[in-house]
């Protein structure tokens, strides 16, 4: 069918179908039933939050499902009344500081301050003490005439903040802590956790961020380990990815072939974002063309759209690697063979055997090594990083999925 004026007809059909509520590649899961394959992790987080003095640190690669897991755990703790009290979510960005993060819970107990004043007192080195308006009787006071007074506060100090928050009950989810530009602010959050834990506070923190190790997110704070339960979130299992496809398609009354399901699972390589993205594109096309099945040629069309909608950073890295190479076809083979190597790191000999298995190409080790060196562009823009002599990893762990989407689509088309 035609897409109608400016593609609006197509958009109308798609939005009426609710497919974008089922496959959500660009937003975290916020409905309990839609979180698949993370039962063990949810129960671990709930258990930790329910243990006196214990808080959660959830970390892992970009895009493995950290925010979704944290949001659903937070929601369950609230809805099932595991903890009664106040619930806050703060998503950090590069403008944030310790004081701007704790602003939300402090405001809920009536301490309201202007962040511009904090920045000013920081730059003047004045001990970060500032004046703030305090609502007497708390922000939720039922008294009709609220009484306000001005006092000195110190929201950049974990000790001061802990004194104020320790009697509060509830859970504070701090997401994307890796985005904080100053190491000191991460350390202050770790200090706050330690202080809350020491006072057996029922105000609990779930801290989430991208990292290889937990202490990257606590800036190596030494004594926080006992009270901060670290959970490394691994990539999703194939069986859970398969469930995302099957359950989502079932809701839309669409049936993908087994080959399509297996191919999407293989492309996803543990990243639910790619499962949602490819399924969304398959389902949108099926809905618009009133089809009830998805087969390999449909998948090829969907992959073209999925590549177009992929994150710019992945596209730029991939394209800049191939741009200007004399024998693009060989580089493509090496990229695809590397995308099929085990993760996160692979050796030159593993890469050579993948080249032989998949493409029947036998290249001497020194030649493969030269190709790899050409694909490591310094200053963080290349596809690969060299881990040690003869050992490599993709600089963005999602790159293998992106490469597979391009190559699978090309191979179906041929
Ligand atoms: N357990 C799950 N079941 C189904 N879909 C999931 C699950 N976890 C994550 N997703 C989907 O995967 C994608 C990425 O999830 P999410 O945003 O939670 O990852 P993240 O690790 O927080 O990413 P980032 O590192 O970019 O912050 C989203 O499309 C989300 O809907
Ligand atoms: Mg996230």
Coordinates of C-alpha atoms and ligand atoms in Angstrom, one line a residue:
X1 CA 0.0 0.0 0.0
X2 CA 1.1 3.6 -0.4
X3 CA 2.0 5.5 2.7
X4 CA -0.5 8.2 2.1
X5 CA 0.2 11.9 2.3
X6 CA 3.6 12.4 4.0
X7 CA 3.4 8.9 5.3
X8 CA 0.6 10.0 7.6
X9 CA -1.7 7.1 6.7
X10 CA 0.9 4.6 7.6
X11 CA 1.6 6.4 10.9
X12 CA -2.1 6.4 11.7
X13 CA -2.4 2.6 11.2
X14 CA 0.7 2.0 13.2
X15 CA -0.4 4.1 16.2
X16 CA -3.8 2.6 16.2
X17 CA -2.3 -0.9 16.4
X18 CA -0.5 -0.1 19.7
X19 CA 2.6 -2.0 18.4
X20 CA 4.8 0.8 19.8
X21 CA 3.5 0.0 23.3
X22 CA 4.6 -3.6 22.9
X23 CA 8.0 -3.3 21.2
X24 CA 9.8 -0.4 22.9
X25 CA 13.4 -0.2 21.7
X26 CA 13.9 3.3 22.9
X27 CA 12.4 3.3 26.3
X28 CA 12.8 1.2 29.4
X29 CA 10.2 -1.3 30.5
X30 CA 7.7 0.2 32.9
X31 CA 5.0 -2.5 33.0
X32 CA 5.8 -5.5 35.3
X33 CA 4.5 -8.1 32.9
X34 CA 6.7 -6.8 30.1
X35 CA 9.9 -7.4 32.0
X36 CA 11.1 -10.9 30.9
X37 CA 13.9 -13.1 32.0
X38 CA 15.0 -11.1 35.0
X39 CA 13.0 -12.9 37.8
X40 CA 16.2 -13.8 39.8
X41 CA 17.6 -10.3 39.6
X42 CA 14.3 -8.7 40.7
X43 CA 14.0 -10.9 43.7
X44 CA 17.6 -10.3 44.6
X45 CA 17.1 -6.5 44.5
X46 CA 13.9 -6.6 46.5
X47 CA 15.6 -8.9 49.1
X48 CA 18.5 -6.5 49.5
X49 CA 16.3 -3.4 49.8
X50 CA 14.3 -5.3 52.4
X51 CA 17.5 -6.1 54.5
X52 CA 18.4 -3.6 57.2
X53 CA 21.4 -1.4 56.3
X54 CA 21.7 -2.8 52.7
X55 CA 21.5 -0.8 49.5
X56 CA 21.8 -1.8 45.8
X57 CA 24.4 -1.0 43.1
X58 CA 23.3 -2.2 39.7
X59 CA 25.9 -2.0 36.9
X60 CA 26.7 -3.5 33.5
X61 CA 27.2 -2.7 29.8
X62 CA 25.2 -0.1 28.0
X63 CA 21.8 -1.3 26.9
X64 CA 21.6 -4.6 28.8
X65 CA 18.4 -3.6 30.6
X66 CA 19.6 -1.9 33.8
X67 CA 17.0 0.9 33.9
X68 CA 14.1 -1.5 33.1
X69 CA 15.2 -3.9 35.9
X70 CA 15.6 -1.0 38.4
X71 CA 12.3 0.7 37.5
X72 CA 10.3 -2.6 37.8
X73 CA 12.0 -3.5 41.1
X74 CA 11.3 0.0 42.5
X75 CA 7.7 -0.3 41.3
X76 CA 7.2 -3.7 42.9
X77 CA 8.7 -2.6 46.2
X78 CA 6.2 0.3 46.2
X79 CA 3.1 -1.6 45.0
X80 CA 3.7 -4.7 47.1
X81 CA 4.4 -2.4 50.1
X82 CA 7.7 -4.1 50.8
X83 CA 8.7 -0.7 52.0
X84 CA 6.1 2.0 52.8
X85 CA 7.1 5.5 52.3
X86 CA 8.3 7.9 49.6
X87 CA 9.6 6.8 46.2
X88 CA 11.9 8.9 44.0
X89 CA 13.6 8.4 40.7
X90 CA 16.4 10.6 39.5
X91 CA 18.1 10.2 36.1
X92 CA 21.5 11.9 36.2
X93 CA 23.0 14.0 33.5
X94 CA 26.3 15.8 33.0
X95 CA 24.9 18.9 34.7
X96 CA 24.2 17.1 38.0
X97 CA 26.0 17.1 41.3
X98 CA 25.5 15.4 44.6
X99 CA 23.4 18.4 45.8
X100 CA 21.2 18.4 42.7
X101 CA 20.5 14.6 43.1
X102 CA 19.5 14.8 46.8
X103 CA 17.4 17.8 46.1
X104 CA 14.3 15.6 45.5
X105 CA 14.1 13.7 48.7
X106 CA 15.2 16.8 50.7
X107 CA 12.3 18.8 49.0
X108 CA 9.9 16.1 50.1
X109 CA 10.8 16.9 53.8
X110 CA 10.4 20.6 53.2
X111 CA 14.0 21.6 52.4
X112 CA 13.9 23.6 49.2
X113 CA 17.0 25.3 47.8
X114 CA 18.2 27.0 44.6
X115 CA 21.0 25.1 42.9
X116 CA 22.4 28.3 41.4
X117 CA 23.3 29.4 45.0
X118 CA 25.1 26.1 45.6
X119 CA 27.2 26.5 42.5
X120 CA 28.1 30.0 43.5
X121 CA 29.1 29.0 47.0
X122 CA 31.2 26.1 45.5
X123 CA 33.1 28.4 43.2
X124 CA 33.7 30.9 46.1
X125 CA 35.0 27.9 48.1
X126 CA 32.7 29.0 51.0
X127 CA 32.0 25.6 52.5
X128 CA 28.9 25.2 50.4
X129 CA 26.7 26.5 53.2
X130 CA 23.7 28.3 51.7
X131 CA 20.4 29.7 52.9
X132 CA 17.3 27.8 52.1
X133 CA 13.6 28.0 52.8
X134 CA 12.4 25.4 55.2
X135 CA 8.7 24.6 55.4
X136 CA 7.9 24.0 59.0
X137 CA 6.0 20.8 59.6
X138 CA 7.2 19.3 56.3
X139 CA 6.1 19.7 52.7
X140 CA 3.1 17.6 53.2
X141 CA 1.9 19.5 56.3
X142 CA -1.9 19.6 56.4
X143 CA -1.8 23.0 58.2
X144 CA -3.5 25.6 56.0
X145 CA -1.1 28.4 57.1
X146 CA 2.3 27.1 56.3
X147 CA 5.1 28.8 58.2
X148 CA 8.5 29.2 56.5
X149 CA 11.9 30.1 57.9
X150 CA 15.3 30.7 56.4
X151 CA 18.1 28.5 57.7
X152 CA 21.6 27.6 56.6
X153 CA 21.9 24.3 54.8
X154 CA 24.8 22.2 53.4
X155 CA 23.4 19.9 50.7
X156 CA 26.8 19.1 49.3
X157 CA 27.8 17.3 52.5
X158 CA 26.8 13.6 52.8
X159 CA 26.8 14.0 56.6
X160 CA 24.4 16.9 56.6
X161 CA 22.2 15.2 54.0
X162 CA 22.2 11.9 55.9
X163 CA 21.2 13.6 59.1
X164 CA 18.2 15.1 57.3
X165 CA 17.1 11.9 55.4
X166 CA 17.8 9.2 57.9
X167 CA 14.3 9.2 59.4
X168 CA 12.6 9.2 56.0
X169 CA 11.2 5.9 54.8
X170 CA 11.3 5.0 51.1
X171 CA 13.4 4.1 48.1
X172 CA 15.4 6.5 46.0
X173 CA 16.4 5.2 42.5
X174 CA 19.4 7.1 41.1
X175 CA 20.0 6.1 37.4
X176 CA 22.8 6.9 35.1
X177 CA 25.3 7.8 37.8
X178 CA 28.1 7.2 35.3
X179 CA 26.9 10.5 33.7
X180 CA 28.1 12.5 36.7
X181 CA 31.2 14.4 35.5
X182 CA 32.9 14.7 38.9
X183 CA 34.3 11.7 40.6
X184 CA 33.8 13.4 44.0
X185 CA 30.0 13.4 43.5
X186 CA 30.0 9.6 43.0
X187 CA 32.1 9.3 46.2
X188 CA 29.6 11.5 48.1
X189 CA 26.7 9.2 47.1
X190 CA 28.8 6.3 48.4
X191 CA 29.4 8.2 51.6
X192 CA 25.7 9.0 52.0
X193 CA 24.9 5.2 51.6
X194 CA 27.4 4.4 54.3
X195 CA 26.0 6.9 56.7
X196 CA 22.4 5.9 56.1
X197 CA 23.4 2.3 56.6
X198 CA 25.3 3.0 59.8
X199 CA 22.2 4.7 61.2
X200 CA 20.0 1.8 60.1
X201 CA 17.9 4.2 58.1
X202 CA 14.9 2.9 56.2
X203 CA 15.6 5.2 53.4
X204 CA 17.1 2.9 50.7
X205 CA 19.1 3.7 47.6
X206 CA 19.2 1.8 44.3
X207 CA 22.1 3.2 42.3
X208 CA 22.4 2.3 38.6
X209 CA 25.1 3.0 36.0
X210 CA 27.2 1.7 33.1
X211 CA 30.4 0.2 34.3
X212 CA 32.7 -2.8 34.0
X213 CA 33.1 -2.9 37.8
X214 CA 31.1 -1.6 40.7
X215 CA 33.8 0.6 42.2
X216 CA 33.9 2.8 39.0
X217 CA 30.5 4.0 40.2
X218 CA 31.5 4.5 43.9
X219 CA 34.8 6.2 43.0
X220 CA 36.6 3.5 44.9
X221 CA 35.0 4.4 48.3
X222 CA 36.7 1.8 50.5
X223 CA 34.1 1.1 53.3
X224 CA 30.9 1.2 51.3
X225 CA 31.2 -2.4 50.2
X226 CA 29.5 -4.0 53.2
X227 CA 26.3 -2.1 52.9
X228 CA 26.1 -1.8 49.1
X229 CA 25.2 -5.1 47.4
X230 CA 26.7 -5.0 43.9
X231 CA 24.7 -6.7 41.1
X232 CA 26.3 -7.0 37.8
X233 CA 23.7 -7.2 35.1
X234 CA 24.7 -9.6 32.3
X235 CA 23.3 -9.7 28.8
X236 CA 19.9 -11.5 28.5
X237 CA 19.7 -15.2 27.8
X238 CA 18.6 -16.3 24.3
X239 CA 15.5 -18.0 25.8
X240 CA 14.3 -14.6 27.3
X241 CA 15.0 -12.8 24.0
X242 CA 12.9 -15.4 22.3
X243 CA 10.1 -14.8 24.8
X244 CA 10.2 -11.0 24.0
X245 CA 9.6 -11.9 20.3
X246 CA 7.0 -14.6 20.8
X247 CA 5.0 -12.9 23.5
X248 CA 5.0 -9.5 21.8
X249 CA 4.1 -10.9 18.4
X250 CA 1.3 -13.0 20.0
X251 CA -0.3 -9.9 21.4
X252 CA -0.4 -8.5 17.8
X253 CA -1.6 -11.8 16.3
X254 CA 1.5 -12.0 14.1
X255 CA 3.4 -15.2 13.6
X256 CA 7.1 -15.0 12.7
X257 CA 8.7 -18.2 11.2
X258 CA 11.2 -20.1 13.4
X259 CA 14.0 -19.0 11.2
X260 CA 13.1 -15.4 11.7
X261 CA 12.9 -15.9 15.5
X262 CA 16.3 -17.6 15.6
X263 CA 17.9 -14.9 13.4
X264 CA 16.6 -12.0 15.6
X265 CA 17.9 -13.8 18.7
X266 CA 21.3 -14.3 17.1
X267 CA 21.4 -10.6 16.0
X268 CA 20.4 -9.4 19.5
X269 CA 23.4 -11.1 21.1
X270 CA 21.9 -10.6 24.6
X271 CA 20.8 -7.0 24.0
X272 CA 17.0 -6.6 24.3
X273 CA 17.2 -3.2 22.6
X274 CA 17.9 -5.0 19.2
X275 CA 15.2 -7.6 19.8
X276 CA 12.7 -4.8 20.4
X277 CA 14.0 -2.7 17.4
X278 CA 13.9 -5.5 14.8
X279 CA 10.5 -6.9 16.1
X280 CA 9.0 -3.4 16.0
X281 CA 10.1 -2.9 12.4
X282 CA 8.8 -6.4 11.4
X283 CA 5.5 -5.9 13.1
X284 CA 5.0 -2.4 11.8
X285 CA 5.4 -3.6 8.2
X286 CA 3.2 -6.6 8.8
X287 CA 0.4 -4.4 10.3
X288 CA 0.6 -1.9 7.5
X289 CA 0.5 -4.6 4.8
X290 CA -2.2 -6.5 6.7
X291 CA 0.0 -9.7 6.9
X292 CA -0.2 -12.1 9.7
X293 CA 3.2 -13.8 9.2
X294 CA 6.8 -12.6 9.1
X295 CA 9.2 -14.6 6.9
X296 CA 12.8 -14.0 5.9
X297 CA 12.2 -11.5 3.0
X298 CA 10.0 -9.5 5.5
X299 CA 12.9 -9.6 8.0
X300 CA 15.2 -8.2 5.3
X301 CA 12.9 -5.2 4.8
X302 CA 12.7 -4.7 8.6
X303 CA 16.4 -4.8 9.0
X304 CA 16.9 -2.0 6.5
X305 CA 14.6 0.2 8.6
X306 CA 16.2 -1.0 11.8
X307 CA 19.7 0.0 10.6
X308 CA 18.4 3.4 9.6
X309 CA 16.9 3.9 13.1
X310 CA 20.0 2.7 15.0
X311 CA 22.0 5.0 17.2
X312 CA 24.0 7.5 15.3
X313 CA 27.2 6.7 17.2
X314 CA 27.1 3.0 16.0
X315 CA 26.5 4.1 12.4
X316 CA 29.3 6.7 12.4
X317 CA 31.8 4.2 13.9
X318 CA 31.0 1.5 11.4
X319 CA 30.9 3.8 8.4
X320 CA 34.1 5.7 9.3
X321 CA 35.9 2.3 9.7
X322 CA 35.0 1.2 6.2
X323 CA 35.4 4.6 4.5
X324 CA 38.6 4.8 2.5
X325 CA 39.5 1.1 2.8
X326 CA 40.7 -0.4 -0.5
X327 CA 39.1 -3.8 -0.1
X328 CA 35.9 -3.2 1.7
X329 CA 34.6 -6.7 1.1
X330 CA 37.5 -8.2 3.1
X331 CA 37.0 -5.7 6.0
X332 CA 33.3 -6.6 6.1
X333 CA 34.2 -10.3 6.4
X334 CA 36.5 -9.6 9.2
X335 CA 34.0 -7.4 11.0
X336 CA 31.3 -10.1 10.6
X337 CA 33.6 -12.9 11.8
X338 CA 34.6 -10.7 14.8
X339 CA 30.9 -10.1 15.5
X340 CA 30.5 -13.9 15.8
X341 CA 33.5 -14.4 18.1
X342 CA 32.9 -14.9 21.8
X343 CA 32.5 -11.9 24.0
X344 CA 33.7 -9.6 25.4
X345 CA 37.3 -10.4 24.1
X346 CA 38.6 -12.5 21.3
X347 CA 42.0 -13.5 20.1
X348 CA 43.5 -13.3 16.6
X349 CA 43.4 -17.1 16.3
X350 CA 39.7 -17.2 17.2
X351 CA 39.0 -14.6 14.6
X352 CA 41.0 -16.6 12.0
X353 CA 39.0 -19.8 12.7
X354 CA 35.7 -17.8 12.4
X355 CA 36.9 -16.5 9.0
X356 CA 37.6 -20.1 7.9
X357 CA 34.3 -21.5 9.3
X358 CA 32.0 -18.9 8.1
X359 CA 33.6 -17.6 4.9
X360 CA 36.1 -20.3 4.0
X361 CA 38.7 -17.6 4.0
X362 CA 42.2 -18.6 5.2
X363 CA 44.4 -15.5 5.9
X364 CA 47.8 -15.6 7.6
X365 CA 47.8 -14.3 11.2
X366 CA 50.1 -11.3 10.4
X367 CA 47.7 -10.2 7.6
X368 CA 44.6 -10.4 9.9
X369 CA 46.7 -8.5 12.5
X370 CA 47.3 -5.7 10.0
X371 CA 43.6 -5.5 9.1
X372 CA 42.8 -5.2 12.8
X373 CA 45.4 -2.5 13.4
X374 CA 43.8 -0.5 10.6
X375 CA 40.4 -0.7 12.4
X376 CA 41.8 0.5 15.7
X377 CA 41.5 4.3 15.2
X378 CA 43.0 6.1 18.1
X379 CA 41.1 8.7 20.2
X380 CA 38.2 6.4 20.8
X381 CA 36.6 6.4 17.3
X382 CA 37.5 2.9 16.1
X383 CA 35.4 -0.2 16.0
X384 CA 38.0 -2.2 18.1
X385 CA 40.2 -1.7 21.1
X386 CA 43.3 -3.7 21.6
X387 CA 43.2 -5.3 25.1
X388 CA 46.7 -6.9 24.9
X389 CA 48.9 -8.3 22.3
X390 CA 46.7 -10.3 19.9
X391 CA 43.6 -9.8 22.0
X392 CA 40.8 -7.4 20.9
X393 CA 37.3 -6.3 21.9
X394 CA 34.6 -4.2 20.2
X395 CA 34.9 -0.6 21.6
X396 CA 31.1 -0.5 21.8
X397 CA 29.7 -3.9 23.0
X398 CA 26.5 -3.4 20.9
X399 CA 28.5 -3.1 17.7
X400 CA 28.4 -6.9 16.9
X401 CA 24.5 -6.7 16.8
X402 CA 24.7 -3.6 14.5
X403 CA 27.1 -5.4 12.2
X404 CA 24.9 -8.5 12.1
X405 CA 21.8 -6.4 11.2
X406 CA 23.6 -5.0 8.2
X407 CA 25.2 -8.3 7.1
X408 CA 22.1 -10.5 7.6
X409 CA 20.0 -8.0 5.6
X410 CA 22.6 -8.1 2.8
X411 CA 22.8 -11.9 2.8
X412 CA 19.0 -12.3 2.6
X413 CA 18.9 -9.8 -0.3
X414 CA 21.5 -11.8 -2.3
Ligands
LIG1 N1 13.9 -7.8 30.8 C1 13.5 -7.2 29.7 N2 12.5 -7.7 29.0 C2 12.1 -7.1 27.9 N3 12.6 -6.0 27.4 C3 13.6 -5.5 28.0 C4 14.1 -6.0 29.2 N4 15.1 -5.2 29.7 C5 15.3 -4.2 28.8 N5 14.4 -4.3 27.8 C6 14.3 -3.4 26.6 O1 15.7 -3.3 26.2 C7 16.0 -1.9 25.9 C8 17.1 -1.4 26.8 O2 16.6 -1.4 28.1 P1 17.1 -0.3 29.2 O3 16.9 1.1 28.8 O4 16.5 -0.7 30.5 O5 18.7 -0.7 29.2 P2 19.9 0.1 30.0 O6 20.9 -0.9 30.4 O7 19.3 0.9 31.1 O8 20.4 1.0 28.8 P3 21.5 2.2 29.0 O9 22.8 1.7 29.3 O10 21.5 2.9 27.6 O11 20.9 3.2 30.0 C9 14.6 -1.2 26.0 O12 14.1 -1.3 24.7 C10 13.8 -2.0 26.9 O13 12.5 -1.9 26.6
LIG2 MG1 19.5 3.0 31.4

